[in-house]
C-alpha positions as a Markdown table, in Angstrom:
| # | Residue | x | y | z |
|---|---|---|---|---|
| 1 | Met | 100.5 | 136.4 | 55.6 |
| 2 | Ser | 97.9 | 138.4 | 55.7 |
| 3 | Ile | 96.2 | 140.1 | 58.3 |
| 4 | Ile | 91.9 | 140.4 | 58.6 |
| 5 | Val | 91.1 | 143.7 | 60.8 |
| 6 | Ile | 87.3 | 143.1 | 61.6 |
| 7 | Gly | 85.5 | 146.8 | 61.6 |
| 8 | Ala | 87.0 | 150.2 | 59.9 |
| 9 | Gly | 85.7 | 152.5 | 63.3 |
| 10 | Glu | 88.3 | 154.2 | 64.9 |
| 11 | Val | 90.7 | 151.4 | 66.5 |
| 12 | Gly | 89.7 | 149.0 | 63.6 |
| 13 | Tyr | 90.6 | 152.3 | 61.3 |
| 14 | Asn | 94.0 | 152.9 | 63.1 |
| 15 | Leu | 95.0 | 149.6 | 63.3 |
| 16 | Ala | 95.2 | 148.8 | 59.5 |
| 17 | Arg | 97.1 | 152.6 | 59.6 |
| 18 | Lys | 99.4 | 151.4 | 61.5 |
| 19 | Leu | 99.9 | 148.1 | 60.2 |
| 20 | Ser | 100.0 | 149.4 | 56.3 |
| 21 | Gln | 103.0 | 151.8 | 56.9 |
| 22 | Glu | 104.9 | 148.3 | 57.9 |
| 23 | Arg | 103.9 | 147.0 | 54.9 |
| 24 | Lys | 102.0 | 144.4 | 56.6 |
| 25 | Glu | 99.4 | 142.9 | 53.8 |
| 26 | Ile | 96.0 | 143.8 | 55.4 |
| 27 | Val | 92.1 | 142.8 | 54.8 |
| 28 | Val | 89.5 | 145.8 | 56.6 |
| 29 | Ile | 86.3 | 144.2 | 56.8 |
| 30 | Asp | 83.2 | 146.0 | 57.8 |
| 31 | Lys | 79.4 | 146.2 | 57.5 |
| 32 | Asp | 79.0 | 149.7 | 57.1 |
| 33 | Glu | 79.7 | 150.8 | 52.9 |
| 34 | Glu | 80.9 | 154.0 | 53.8 |
| 35 | Lys | 83.3 | 153.0 | 56.5 |
| 36 | Val | 84.4 | 150.6 | 53.7 |
| 37 | Glu | 84.8 | 153.6 | 51.3 |
| 38 | Arg | 87.2 | 155.4 | 53.6 |
| 39 | Val | 89.4 | 152.9 | 54.8 |
| 40 | Ser | 89.6 | 151.3 | 50.3 |
| 41 | Glu | 89.9 | 155.5 | 49.5 |
| 42 | Ser | 93.0 | 156.3 | 52.5 |
| 43 | Leu | 94.6 | 153.2 | 52.7 |
| 44 | Asp | 96.9 | 150.6 | 51.2 |
| 45 | Val | 94.5 | 148.1 | 52.1 |
| 46 | Gln | 92.1 | 145.5 | 50.9 |
| 47 | Thr | 88.5 | 146.2 | 51.6 |
| 48 | Val | 85.1 | 143.5 | 52.0 |
| 49 | His | 82.2 | 144.4 | 52.9 |
| 50 | Gly | 80.3 | 142.6 | 54.9 |
| 51 | Ser | 80.0 | 140.9 | 58.7 |
| 52 | Gly | 82.6 | 139.4 | 60.2 |
| 53 | Ser | 81.6 | 136.9 | 62.3 |
| 54 | Ser | 80.1 | 135.3 | 58.3 |
| 55 | Leu | 82.4 | 131.8 | 57.0 |
| 56 | Ser | 81.4 | 133.4 | 53.2 |
| 57 | Val | 82.5 | 136.7 | 54.2 |
| 58 | Leu | 85.7 | 135.9 | 56.1 |
| 59 | Lys | 86.8 | 133.6 | 53.0 |
| 60 | Arg | 86.4 | 136.4 | 50.7 |
| 61 | Ala | 89.2 | 137.7 | 52.6 |
| 62 | Gly | 91.0 | 135.5 | 52.8 |
| 63 | Ile | 90.9 | 133.5 | 56.4 |
| 64 | Glu | 93.3 | 131.0 | 54.9 |
| 65 | Lys | 96.3 | 133.1 | 54.9 |
| 66 | Ala | 95.6 | 135.0 | 57.6 |
């Protein structure tokens, strides 16, 4: 099972960081490409660039496994 975090701002980033330290499978979604890059470069999580309210983006993030 994976956990999807929508938003890579301060709260989303810290949530993803904490969950990844617990060895959870995390996917972070954000519309801001710079935030997605920051997360991707500093955390051991998957990232998806796009809107968390878009069904196609959620499918790319693996919503079926979440």
